[in-house]
PDB file of C-alpha atoms and ligand atoms in Angstrom:
ATOM      1  CA  UNK A  89     -16.192  46.212  14.703  1.00 71.00           C
ATOM      2  CA  UNK A  90     -15.384  49.720  14.137  1.00 89.00           C
ATOM      3  CA  UNK A  91     -17.887  52.199  15.219  1.00 96.00           C
ATOM      4  CA  UNK A  92     -18.072  56.235  15.524  1.00 98.00           C
ATOM      5  CA  UNK A  93     -20.672  57.610  17.796  1.00 98.00           C
ATOM      6  CA  UNK A  94     -21.842  60.709  19.351  1.00 98.00           C
ATOM      7  CA  UNK A  95     -23.808  60.521  22.588  1.00 98.00           C
ATOM      8  CA  UNK A  96     -25.833  63.398  24.182  1.00 98.00           C
ATOM      9  CA  UNK A  97     -24.483  66.134  21.985  1.00 98.00           C
ATOM     10  CA  UNK A  98     -25.475  69.685  23.011  1.00 98.00           C
ATOM     11  CA  UNK A  99     -24.662  72.705  21.037  1.00 98.00           C
ATOM     12  CA  UNK A 100     -25.287  76.336  21.567  1.00 98.00           C
ATOM     13  CA  UNK A 101     -24.609  79.815  20.143  1.00 97.00           C
ATOM     14  CA  UNK A 102     -24.619  82.176  23.242  1.00 94.00           C
ATOM     15  CA  UNK A 103     -27.471  81.238  25.367  1.00 93.00           C
ATOM     16  CA  UNK A 104     -29.315  79.771  22.147  1.00 96.00           C
ATOM     17  CA  UNK A 105     -29.601  76.034  22.066  1.00 97.00           C
ATOM     18  CA  UNK A 106     -29.010  74.708  18.601  1.00 98.00           C
ATOM     19  CA  UNK A 107     -28.578  70.950  19.185  1.00 98.00           C
ATOM     20  CA  UNK A 108     -30.114  69.055  22.229  1.00 98.00           C
ATOM     21  CA  UNK A 109     -29.163  65.644  23.393  1.00 98.00           C
ATOM     22  CA  UNK A 110     -28.278  64.139  20.044  1.00 98.00           C
ATOM     23  CA  UNK A 111     -27.028  60.581  19.942  1.00 98.00           C
ATOM     24  CA  UNK A 112     -26.193  58.761  16.606  1.00 98.00           C
ATOM     25  CA  UNK A 113     -24.158  55.634  15.993  1.00 97.00           C
ATOM     26  CA  UNK A 114     -22.213  54.554  12.709  1.00 98.00           C
ATOM     27  CA  UNK A 115     -21.141  51.056  11.773  1.00 97.00           C
ATOM     28  CA  UNK A 116     -18.928  50.071   8.992  1.00 97.00           C
ATOM     29  CA  UNK A 117     -20.936  48.840   6.116  1.00 97.00           C
ATOM     30  CA  UNK A 118     -24.034  50.758   7.202  1.00 97.00           C
ATOM     31  CA  UNK A 119     -25.739  53.872   5.996  1.00 98.00           C
ATOM     32  CA  UNK A 120     -27.351  55.954   8.605  1.00 98.00           C
ATOM     33  CA  UNK A 121     -29.637  58.756   6.938  1.00 98.00           C
ATOM     34  CA  UNK A 122     -29.945  62.039   9.053  1.00 98.00           C
ATOM     35  CA  UNK A 123     -32.891  64.012   7.650  1.00 97.00           C
ATOM     36  CA  UNK A 124     -35.045  66.975   8.551  1.00 95.00           C
ATOM     37  CA  UNK A 125     -35.841  70.427   7.348  1.00 91.00           C
ATOM     38  CA  UNK A 126     -33.105  72.896   6.911  1.00 92.00           C
ATOM     39  CA  UNK A 127     -32.048  74.750  10.088  1.00 94.00           C
ATOM     40  CA  UNK A 128     -32.519  71.591  12.237  1.00 95.00           C
ATOM     41  CA  UNK A 129     -28.883  71.097  13.381  1.00 97.00           C
ATOM     42  CA  UNK A 130     -27.793  68.403  11.125  1.00 97.00           C
ATOM     43  CA  UNK A 131     -24.675  69.990   9.560  1.00 97.00           C
ATOM     44  CA  UNK A 132     -23.416  71.451  13.078  1.00 97.00           C
ATOM     45  CA  UNK A 133     -23.911  67.579  14.242  1.00 98.00           C
ATOM     46  CA  UNK A 134     -21.690  66.584  11.479  1.00 97.00           C
ATOM     47  CA  UNK A 135     -19.044  69.422  12.232  1.00 97.00           C
ATOM     48  CA  UNK A 136     -18.903  68.682  15.920  1.00 97.00           C
ATOM     49  CA  UNK A 137     -17.980  65.108  15.389  1.00 97.00           C
ATOM     50  CA  UNK A 138     -14.807  66.181  13.649  1.00 96.00           C
ATOM     51  CA  UNK A 139     -14.128  69.124  15.920  1.00 96.00           C
ATOM     52  CA  UNK A 140     -15.054  71.570  13.258  1.00 96.00           C
ATOM     53  CA  UNK A 141     -17.611  73.726  14.966  1.00 96.00           C
ATOM     54  CA  UNK A 142     -17.641  77.246  13.340  1.00 96.00           C
ATOM     55  CA  UNK A 143     -16.761  80.064  15.651  1.00 96.00           C
ATOM     56  CA  UNK A 144     -19.545  81.172  18.048  1.00 96.00           C
ATOM     57  CA  UNK A 145     -20.916  77.611  18.346  1.00 98.00           C
ATOM     58  CA  UNK A 146     -19.891  75.582  21.461  1.00 97.00           C
ATOM     59  CA  UNK A 147     -20.432  72.097  22.678  1.00 97.00           C
ATOM     60  CA  UNK A 148     -22.178  72.298  26.164  1.00 97.00           C
ATOM     61  CA  UNK A 149     -22.568  68.494  26.636  1.00 98.00           C
ATOM     62  CA  UNK A 150     -21.941  65.220  24.996  1.00 98.00           C
ATOM     63  CA  UNK A 151     -19.107  63.119  23.629  1.00 97.00           C
ATOM     64  CA  UNK A 152     -17.831  61.610  20.516  1.00 98.00           C
ATOM     65  CA  UNK A 153     -16.679  57.801  20.771  1.00 97.00           C
ATOM     66  CA  UNK A 154     -14.572  55.721  18.514  1.00 97.00           C
ATOM     67  CA  UNK A 155     -14.837  52.102  19.187  1.00 96.00           C
ATOM     68  CA  UNK A 156     -16.251  52.815  22.665  1.00 94.00           C
ATOM     69  CA  UNK A 157     -13.448  55.360  23.654  1.00 96.00           C
ATOM     70  CA  UNK A 158     -14.263  58.918  24.357  1.00 97.00           C
ATOM     71  CA  UNK A 159     -12.100  61.275  22.196  1.00 97.00           C
ATOM     72  CA  UNK A 160     -10.961  64.665  23.325  1.00 95.00           C
ATOM     73  CA  UNK A 161     -10.460  67.570  20.920  1.00 93.00           C
ATOM     74  CA  UNK A 162      -7.172  66.242  19.598  1.00 95.00           C
ATOM     75  CA  UNK A 163      -8.918  62.883  19.200  1.00 96.00           C
ATOM     76  CA  UNK A 164     -11.747  64.313  16.959  1.00 96.00           C
ATOM     77  CA  UNK A 165      -9.223  66.370  14.918  1.00 95.00           C
ATOM     78  CA  UNK A 166      -7.315  63.043  14.264  1.00 95.00           C
ATOM     79  CA  UNK A 167     -10.453  61.523  12.944  1.00 96.00           C
ATOM     80  CA  UNK A 168     -10.541  63.690   9.893  1.00 94.00           C
ATOM     81  CA  UNK A 169      -9.623  62.029   6.774  1.00 93.00           C
ATOM     82  CA  UNK A 170      -8.221  58.937   8.345  1.00 94.00           C
ATOM     83  CA  UNK A 171     -11.294  57.605  10.211  1.00 96.00           C
ATOM     84  CA  UNK A 172     -13.971  59.865   8.640  1.00 97.00           C
ATOM     85  CA  UNK A 173     -13.873  61.690   5.437  1.00 97.00           C
ATOM     86  CA  UNK A 174     -16.077  64.584   5.070  1.00 97.00           C
ATOM     87  CA  UNK A 175     -18.038  65.304   1.774  1.00 96.00           C
ATOM     88  CA  UNK A 176     -20.029  68.449   1.802  1.00 93.00           C
ATOM     89  CA  UNK A 177     -22.707  70.131  -0.076  1.00 91.00           C
ATOM     90  CA  UNK A 178     -21.297  72.756  -2.428  1.00 89.00           C
ATOM     91  CA  UNK A 179     -18.284  71.053  -4.173  1.00 90.00           C
ATOM     92  CA  UNK A 180     -17.235  74.397  -5.989  1.00 90.00           C
ATOM     93  CA  UNK A 181     -16.790  76.106  -2.545  1.00 91.00           C
ATOM     94  CA  UNK A 182     -14.602  73.488  -1.228  1.00 92.00           C
ATOM     95  CA  UNK A 183     -11.953  73.637  -3.768  1.00 96.00           C
ATOM     96  CA  UNK A 184      -9.163  76.260  -4.007  1.00 96.00           C
ATOM     97  CA  UNK A 185      -9.547  77.815  -7.359  1.00 96.00           C
ATOM     98  CA  UNK A 186      -5.859  78.506  -7.987  1.00 96.00           C
ATOM     99  CA  UNK A 187      -4.888  74.829  -7.294  1.00 97.00           C
ATOM    100  CA  UNK A 188      -5.364  72.002  -9.924  1.00 97.00           C
ATOM    101  CA  UNK A 189      -7.039  68.733  -8.919  1.00 97.00           C
ATOM    102  CA  UNK A 190      -3.553  67.087  -8.618  1.00 96.00           C
ATOM    103  CA  UNK A 191      -2.334  69.655  -6.371  1.00 96.00           C
ATOM    104  CA  UNK A 192      -5.428  69.090  -4.198  1.00 96.00           C
ATOM    105  CA  UNK A 193      -4.483  65.368  -3.912  1.00 96.00           C
ATOM    106  CA  UNK A 194      -0.788  66.420  -3.219  1.00 95.00           C
ATOM    107  CA  UNK A 195      -1.945  68.512  -0.229  1.00 92.00           C
ATOM    108  CA  UNK A 196      -4.005  65.743   1.154  1.00 92.00           C
ATOM    109  CA  UNK A 197      -1.673  62.926   0.535  1.00 90.00           C
ATOM    110  CA  UNK A 198       1.683  64.610   1.385  1.00 87.00           C
ATOM    111  CA  UNK A 199       0.204  65.673   4.577  1.00 83.00           C
ATOM    112  CA  UNK A 200      -0.676  61.980   5.258  1.00 84.00           C
ATOM    113  CA  UNK A 201       2.842  60.953   4.556  1.00 86.00           C
ATOM    114  CA  UNK A 202       2.519  59.468   1.016  1.00 89.00           C
ATOM    115  CA  UNK A 203       5.899  59.801  -0.756  1.00 88.00           C
ATOM    116  CA  UNK A 204       5.407  62.437  -3.555  1.00 84.00           C
ATOM    117  CA  UNK A 205       6.344  60.022  -6.179  1.00 87.00           C
ATOM    118  CA  UNK A 206       3.403  57.701  -5.162  1.00 91.00           C
ATOM    119  CA  UNK A 207       0.661  60.562  -5.242  1.00 92.00           C
ATOM    120  CA  UNK A 208      -0.069  60.562  -8.867  1.00 91.00           C
ATOM    121  CA  UNK A 209      -0.648  56.904  -9.030  1.00 93.00           C
ATOM    122  CA  UNK A 210      -2.609  56.859  -5.864  1.00 94.00           C
ATOM    123  CA  UNK A 211      -4.833  59.783  -7.041  1.00 96.00           C
ATOM    124  CA  UNK A 212      -5.441  58.122 -10.470  1.00 95.00           C
ATOM    125  CA  UNK A 213      -6.808  55.029  -8.722  1.00 95.00           C
ATOM    126  CA  UNK A 214      -9.069  56.962  -6.520  1.00 96.00           C
ATOM    127  CA  UNK A 215     -10.380  58.946  -9.434  1.00 97.00           C
ATOM    128  CA  UNK A 216     -10.898  55.643 -11.335  1.00 96.00           C
ATOM    129  CA  UNK A 217     -12.920  54.361  -8.310  1.00 95.00           C
ATOM    130  CA  UNK A 218     -15.167  57.428  -8.488  1.00 96.00           C
ATOM    131  CA  UNK A 219     -16.012  56.712 -12.089  1.00 94.00           C
ATOM    132  CA  UNK A 220     -13.525  58.618 -14.106  1.00 95.00           C
ATOM    133  CA  UNK A 221     -12.306  56.327 -16.869  1.00 92.00           C
ATOM    134  CA  UNK A 222      -9.303  58.415 -17.861  1.00 90.00           C
ATOM    135  CA  UNK A 223      -8.008  60.036 -14.718  1.00 92.00           C
ATOM    136  CA  UNK A 224      -4.480  61.429 -15.906  1.00 90.00           C
ATOM    137  CA  UNK A 225      -5.726  64.509 -17.774  1.00 92.00           C
ATOM    138  CA  UNK A 226      -7.933  65.617 -14.750  1.00 95.00           C
ATOM    139  CA  UNK A 227      -5.065  65.848 -12.433  1.00 95.00           C
ATOM    140  CA  UNK A 228      -4.005  68.951 -14.530  1.00 95.00           C
ATOM    141  CA  UNK A 229      -7.380  70.491 -14.548  1.00 96.00           C
ATOM    142  CA  UNK A 230      -8.591  73.426 -12.423  1.00 97.00           C
ATOM    143  CA  UNK A 231     -11.696  73.314 -10.583  1.00 97.00           C
ATOM    144  CA  UNK A 232     -13.537  75.784 -12.782  1.00 96.00           C
ATOM    145  CA  UNK A 233     -12.957  73.335 -15.772  1.00 97.00           C
ATOM    146  CA  UNK A 234     -15.063  70.741 -14.058  1.00 96.00           C
ATOM    147  CA  UNK A 235     -18.838  70.613 -13.609  1.00 95.00           C
ATOM    148  CA  UNK A 236     -20.251  70.632 -10.178  1.00 95.00           C
ATOM    149  CA  UNK A 237     -20.974  66.884 -10.453  1.00 95.00           C
ATOM    150  CA  UNK A 238     -17.525  65.968 -11.549  1.00 96.00           C
ATOM    151  CA  UNK A 239     -16.153  68.054  -8.553  1.00 96.00           C
ATOM    152  CA  UNK A 240     -18.392  66.249  -5.996  1.00 95.00           C
ATOM    153  CA  UNK A 241     -16.883  62.932  -7.410  1.00 96.00           C
ATOM    154  CA  UNK A 242     -13.326  64.406  -6.840  1.00 97.00           C
ATOM    155  CA  UNK A 243     -14.363  65.327  -3.387  1.00 97.00           C
ATOM    156  CA  UNK A 244     -15.510  61.818  -2.553  1.00 97.00           C
ATOM    157  CA  UNK A 245     -12.085  60.781  -3.914  1.00 97.00           C
ATOM    158  CA  UNK A 246     -10.158  63.122  -1.673  1.00 96.00           C
ATOM    159  CA  UNK A 247     -12.330  62.020   1.228  1.00 96.00           C
ATOM    160  CA  UNK A 248     -11.416  58.428   0.539  1.00 96.00           C
ATOM    161  CA  UNK A 249      -7.525  59.336  -0.011  1.00 95.00           C
ATOM    162  CA  UNK A 250      -6.558  58.003   3.443  1.00 94.00           C
ATOM    163  CA  UNK A 251      -8.698  54.998   3.381  1.00 95.00           C
ATOM    164  CA  UNK A 252     -11.356  56.091   6.000  1.00 97.00           C
ATOM    165  CA  UNK A 253     -13.684  53.765   7.738  1.00 97.00           C
ATOM    166  CA  UNK A 254     -16.496  56.350   7.486  1.00 98.00           C
ATOM    167  CA  UNK A 255     -17.789  59.145   5.193  1.00 98.00           C
ATOM    168  CA  UNK A 256     -19.739  62.003   6.577  1.00 98.00           C
ATOM    169  CA  UNK A 257     -21.743  63.179   3.692  1.00 97.00           C
ATOM    170  CA  UNK A 258     -23.685  66.460   4.271  1.00 97.00           C
ATOM    171  CA  UNK A 259     -26.215  67.009   1.577  1.00 96.00           C
ATOM    172  CA  UNK A 260     -23.909  65.516  -0.990  1.00 95.00           C
ATOM    173  CA  UNK A 261     -26.450  65.793  -3.890  1.00 94.00           C
ATOM    174  CA  UNK A 262     -28.479  68.795  -2.991  1.00 92.00           C
ATOM    175  CA  UNK A 263     -26.556  71.344  -5.508  1.00 90.00           C
ATOM    176  CA  UNK A 264     -26.246  68.841  -8.368  1.00 92.00           C
ATOM    177  CA  UNK A 265     -28.519  68.047 -11.434  1.00 93.00           C
ATOM    178  CA  UNK A 266     -30.504  64.868 -11.524  1.00 92.00           C
ATOM    179  CA  UNK A 267     -27.888  62.854 -13.603  1.00 93.00           C
ATOM    180  CA  UNK A 268     -25.007  63.849 -11.290  1.00 94.00           C
ATOM    181  CA  UNK A 269     -27.178  63.177  -8.031  1.00 94.00           C
ATOM    182  CA  UNK A 270     -27.817  59.706  -9.544  1.00 94.00           C
ATOM    183  CA  UNK A 271     -24.016  59.195 -10.127  1.00 94.00           C
ATOM    184  CA  UNK A 272     -23.097  60.151  -6.636  1.00 96.00           C
ATOM    185  CA  UNK A 273     -25.659  57.924  -4.929  1.00 96.00           C
ATOM    186  CA  UNK A 274     -24.622  54.887  -7.214  1.00 96.00           C
ATOM    187  CA  UNK A 275     -21.052  55.850  -6.034  1.00 96.00           C
ATOM    188  CA  UNK A 276     -21.979  55.937  -2.361  1.00 97.00           C
ATOM    189  CA  UNK A 277     -23.616  52.561  -2.825  1.00 97.00           C
ATOM    190  CA  UNK A 278     -20.568  50.850  -4.366  1.00 97.00           C
ATOM    191  CA  UNK A 279     -18.327  52.243  -1.597  1.00 97.00           C
ATOM    192  CA  UNK A 280     -20.575  50.547   1.079  1.00 97.00           C
ATOM    193  CA  UNK A 281     -20.773  47.350  -0.916  1.00 97.00           C
ATOM    194  CA  UNK A 282     -17.120  47.307  -2.112  1.00 96.00           C
ATOM    195  CA  UNK A 283     -15.026  48.959   0.751  1.00 96.00           C
ATOM    196  CA  UNK A 284     -17.525  48.192   3.455  1.00 97.00           C
ATOM    197  CA  UNK A 285     -17.465  51.904   4.338  1.00 98.00           C
ATOM    198  CA  UNK A 286     -19.943  53.354   6.826  1.00 98.00           C
ATOM    199  CA  UNK A 287     -21.826  56.543   5.746  1.00 98.00           C
ATOM    200  CA  UNK A 288     -23.585  59.255   7.719  1.00 98.00           C
ATOM    201  CA  UNK A 289     -25.917  60.541   4.840  1.00 98.00           C
ATOM    202  CA  UNK A 290     -27.279  64.041   5.637  1.00 97.00           C
ATOM    203  CA  UNK A 291     -30.082  65.288   3.550  1.00 94.00           C
ATOM    204  CA  UNK A 292     -33.389  66.949   3.613  1.00 90.00           C
ATOM    205  CA  UNK A 293     -34.491  64.685   0.650  1.00 89.00           C
ATOM    206  CA  UNK A 294     -35.962  61.313   1.458  1.00 92.00           C
ATOM    207  CA  UNK A 295     -35.697  60.081  -2.126  1.00 91.00           C
ATOM    208  CA  UNK A 296     -31.816  59.860  -1.041  1.00 92.00           C
ATOM    209  CA  UNK A 297     -32.626  57.974   2.135  1.00 93.00           C
ATOM    210  CA  UNK A 298     -34.980  55.600   0.347  1.00 91.00           C
ATOM    211  CA  UNK A 299     -32.226  54.621  -1.927  1.00 92.00           C
ATOM    212  CA  UNK A 300     -29.372  54.163   0.451  1.00 96.00           C
ATOM    213  CA  UNK A 301     -30.228  54.274   4.195  1.00 97.00           C
ATOM    214  CA  UNK A 302     -30.401  51.274   6.413  1.00 97.00           C
ATOM    215  CA  UNK A 303     -31.454  53.430   9.388  1.00 98.00           C
ATOM    216  CA  UNK A 304     -33.004  56.849   9.568  1.00 98.00           C
ATOM    217  CA  UNK A 305     -32.635  59.585  12.160  1.00 98.00           C
ATOM    218  CA  UNK A 306     -35.091  62.502  11.927  1.00 97.00           C
ATOM    219  CA  UNK A 307     -33.976  65.866  13.181  1.00 97.00           C
ATOM    220  CA  UNK A 308     -36.056  68.925  13.968  1.00 97.00           C
ATOM    221  CA  UNK A 309     -35.183  72.073  15.917  1.00 97.00           C
ATOM    222  CA  UNK A 310     -31.942  70.510  17.164  1.00 97.00           C
ATOM    223  CA  UNK A 311     -33.512  67.164  18.394  1.00 98.00           C
ATOM    224  CA  UNK A 312     -33.660  63.697  17.012  1.00 98.00           C
ATOM    225  CA  UNK A 313     -37.385  63.276  17.083  1.00 98.00           C
ATOM    226  CA  UNK A 314     -37.644  59.799  15.448  1.00 97.00           C
ATOM    227  CA  UNK A 315     -35.043  57.089  14.743  1.00 97.00           C
ATOM    228  CA  UNK A 316     -35.928  53.703  13.138  1.00 97.00           C
ATOM    229  CA  UNK A 317     -35.131  51.333  10.209  1.00 97.00           C
ATOM    230  CA  UNK A 318     -35.633  52.829   6.938  1.00 96.00           C
ATOM    231  CA  UNK A 319     -38.443  50.512   5.739  1.00 95.00           C
ATOM    232  CA  UNK A 320     -40.152  51.242   9.048  1.00 95.00           C
ATOM    233  CA  UNK A 321     -39.928  54.976   8.568  1.00 95.00           C
ATOM    234  CA  UNK A 322     -41.476  54.812   5.224  1.00 94.00           C
ATOM    235  CA  UNK A 323     -44.139  52.227   6.210  1.00 93.00           C
ATOM    236  CA  UNK A 324     -45.097  53.905   9.360  1.00 94.00           C
ATOM    237  CA  UNK A 325     -43.328  57.240  10.248  1.00 95.00           C
ATOM    238  CA  UNK A 326     -44.443  58.099  13.960  1.00 95.00           C
ATOM    239  CA  UNK A 327     -43.515  61.768  14.345  1.00 97.00           C
ATOM    240  CA  UNK A 328     -45.230  64.586  12.669  1.00 96.00           C
ATOM    241  CA  UNK A 329     -41.865  65.988  11.359  1.00 95.00           C
ATOM    242  CA  UNK A 330     -41.340  62.507   9.665  1.00 96.00           C
ATOM    243  CA  UNK A 331     -44.914  62.408   8.227  1.00 95.00           C
ATOM    244  CA  UNK A 332     -44.182  66.130   6.866  1.00 93.00           C
ATOM    245  CA  UNK A 333     -40.867  64.727   5.119  1.00 93.00           C
ATOM    246  CA  UNK A 334     -42.820  61.707   3.886  1.00 94.00           C
ATOM    247  CA  UNK A 335     -45.695  63.752   2.485  1.00 93.00           C
ATOM    248  CA  UNK A 336     -43.177  66.064   0.696  1.00 90.00           C
ATOM    249  CA  UNK A 337     -41.530  62.975  -0.815  1.00 91.00           C
ATOM    250  CA  UNK A 338     -44.800  61.246  -1.740  1.00 91.00           C
ATOM    251  CA  UNK A 339     -46.130  64.334  -3.580  1.00 89.00           C
ATOM    252  CA  UNK A 340     -43.149  64.078  -6.043  1.00 87.00           C
ATOM    253  CA  UNK A 341     -44.835  60.792  -7.181  1.00 86.00           C
ATOM    254  CA  UNK A 342     -48.336  62.262  -7.017  1.00 87.00           C
ATOM    255  CA  UNK A 343     -48.957  60.023  -3.899  1.00 89.00           C
ATOM    256  CA  UNK A 344     -50.259  60.919  -0.477  1.00 89.00           C
ATOM    257  CA  UNK A 345     -49.942  59.379   3.034  1.00 87.00           C
ATOM    258  CA  UNK A 346     -52.829  56.869   3.788  1.00 84.00           C
ATOM    259  CA  UNK A 347     -53.953  59.014   6.730  1.00 83.00           C
ATOM    260  CA  UNK A 348     -54.371  61.986   4.281  1.00 85.00           C
ATOM    261  CA  UNK A 349     -56.457  60.039   1.630  1.00 76.00           C
ATOM    262  CA  UNK A 350     -60.168  61.138   1.832  1.00 65.00           C
TER     263      UNK A 350
HETATM  264  N1  ADP B 528     -21.841  79.759  13.247  1.00 59.88           N
HETATM  265  C1  ADP B 528     -23.133  79.800  13.686  1.00 59.88           C
HETATM  266  N2  ADP B 528     -23.372  80.712  14.779  1.00 59.88           N
HETATM  267  C2  ADP B 528     -24.611  80.697  15.301  1.00 59.88           C
HETATM  268  N3  ADP B 528     -25.769  79.967  14.843  1.00 59.88           N
HETATM  269  C3  ADP B 528     -25.506  79.012  13.639  1.00 59.88           C
HETATM  270  C4  ADP B 528     -24.142  78.926  13.192  1.00 59.88           C
HETATM  271  N4  ADP B 528     -24.151  77.988  12.249  1.00 59.88           N
HETATM  272  C5  ADP B 528     -25.407  77.544  12.212  1.00 59.88           C
HETATM  273  N5  ADP B 528     -26.161  78.142  13.176  1.00 59.88           N
HETATM  274  C6  ADP B 528     -27.662  77.826  13.380  1.00 59.88           C
HETATM  275  O1  ADP B 528     -27.786  76.542  13.810  1.00 59.88           O
HETATM  276  C7  ADP B 528     -28.937  76.127  13.480  1.00 59.88           C
HETATM  277  C8  ADP B 528     -28.584  74.784  12.903  1.00 59.88           C
HETATM  278  O2  ADP B 528     -27.904  74.972  11.638  1.00 59.88           O
HETATM  279  P1  ADP B 528     -27.348  73.665  10.809  1.00 59.88           P
HETATM  280  O3  ADP B 528     -26.618  72.617  11.509  1.00 59.88           O
HETATM  281  O4  ADP B 528     -26.621  74.221   9.645  1.00 59.88           O
HETATM  282  O5  ADP B 528     -28.837  73.088  10.274  1.00 59.88           O
HETATM  283  P2  ADP B 528     -29.017  72.147   8.949  1.00 59.88           P
HETATM  284  O6  ADP B 528     -27.769  71.467   8.578  1.00 59.88           O
HETATM  285  O7  ADP B 528     -30.109  71.098   9.559  1.00 59.88           O
HETATM  286  O8  ADP B 528     -29.870  72.922   7.829  1.00 59.88           O
HETATM  287  C9  ADP B 528     -29.560  77.000  12.478  1.00 59.88           C
HETATM  288  O9  ADP B 528     -30.562  77.703  13.138  1.00 59.88           O
HETATM  289  C10 ADP B 528     -28.513  78.020  12.262  1.00 59.88           C
HETATM  290  O10 ADP B 528     -28.882  79.214  11.991  1.00 59.88           O
HETATM  291 MG1   MG B 529     -27.023  71.726   6.714  1.00 59.88          MG
END
């Protein structure tokens, strides 16, 4: 079984702790939701897994393991794209505005050693997989010619280009309109069912978790304060931070937590 895990991760900026003793495990074919209010340390946790911490943030404890083996810095860097594809929040900020979509695929796939003559066909197949019926014209398009939702699907296709076991999806629907959100969630669902990919799905939105996650970890102020099966979390959230998230979620439907009914 292919697994990817972090154990006891601690991150700090100077003397200020940002992430404290976080452990998370991913398995193929499963979706782990990582939820919590903004500023809780979700994105830094994802970046640490791939050795992509921003300048000024350092790891003070913990490790990343693939199939049980501890990875050093080079091992984490080698996960990128090949073992774990990264999908980030703002698709427009993740594309180079002066490169076409096809050139983005060329950069990713040539770096992976795919012969140039094979790249267009492979890119076309990936774009079909993420829902583009006629991918050929898309390869010549520039990022500004595509909507945010289209770009996000292209980002998923790029993340899949090297056939990774996992996707690390950090707020993949947050900047999208409702139709595009639903398309991305349906796409992620298909990738789990069809490819057996495992997903770390970072979101502050419990609706996203309700739809996709098998297991959920709730983060607050740098700590995982609760982790349990998704059904359990919705039926009986234990930590106040989880109950706050659930309240916000239920309010969208005009509902309240049983404990709040009076
Ligand atoms: N480069 C950085 N330098 C210092 N602090 C940072 C840096 N990046 C993020 N932080 C701080 O780390 C905390 C966690 O951030 P983040 O992981 O982005 O949270 P989340 O993704 O849960 O919203 C926040 O308080 C944020 O201000
Ligand atoms: Mg974040």
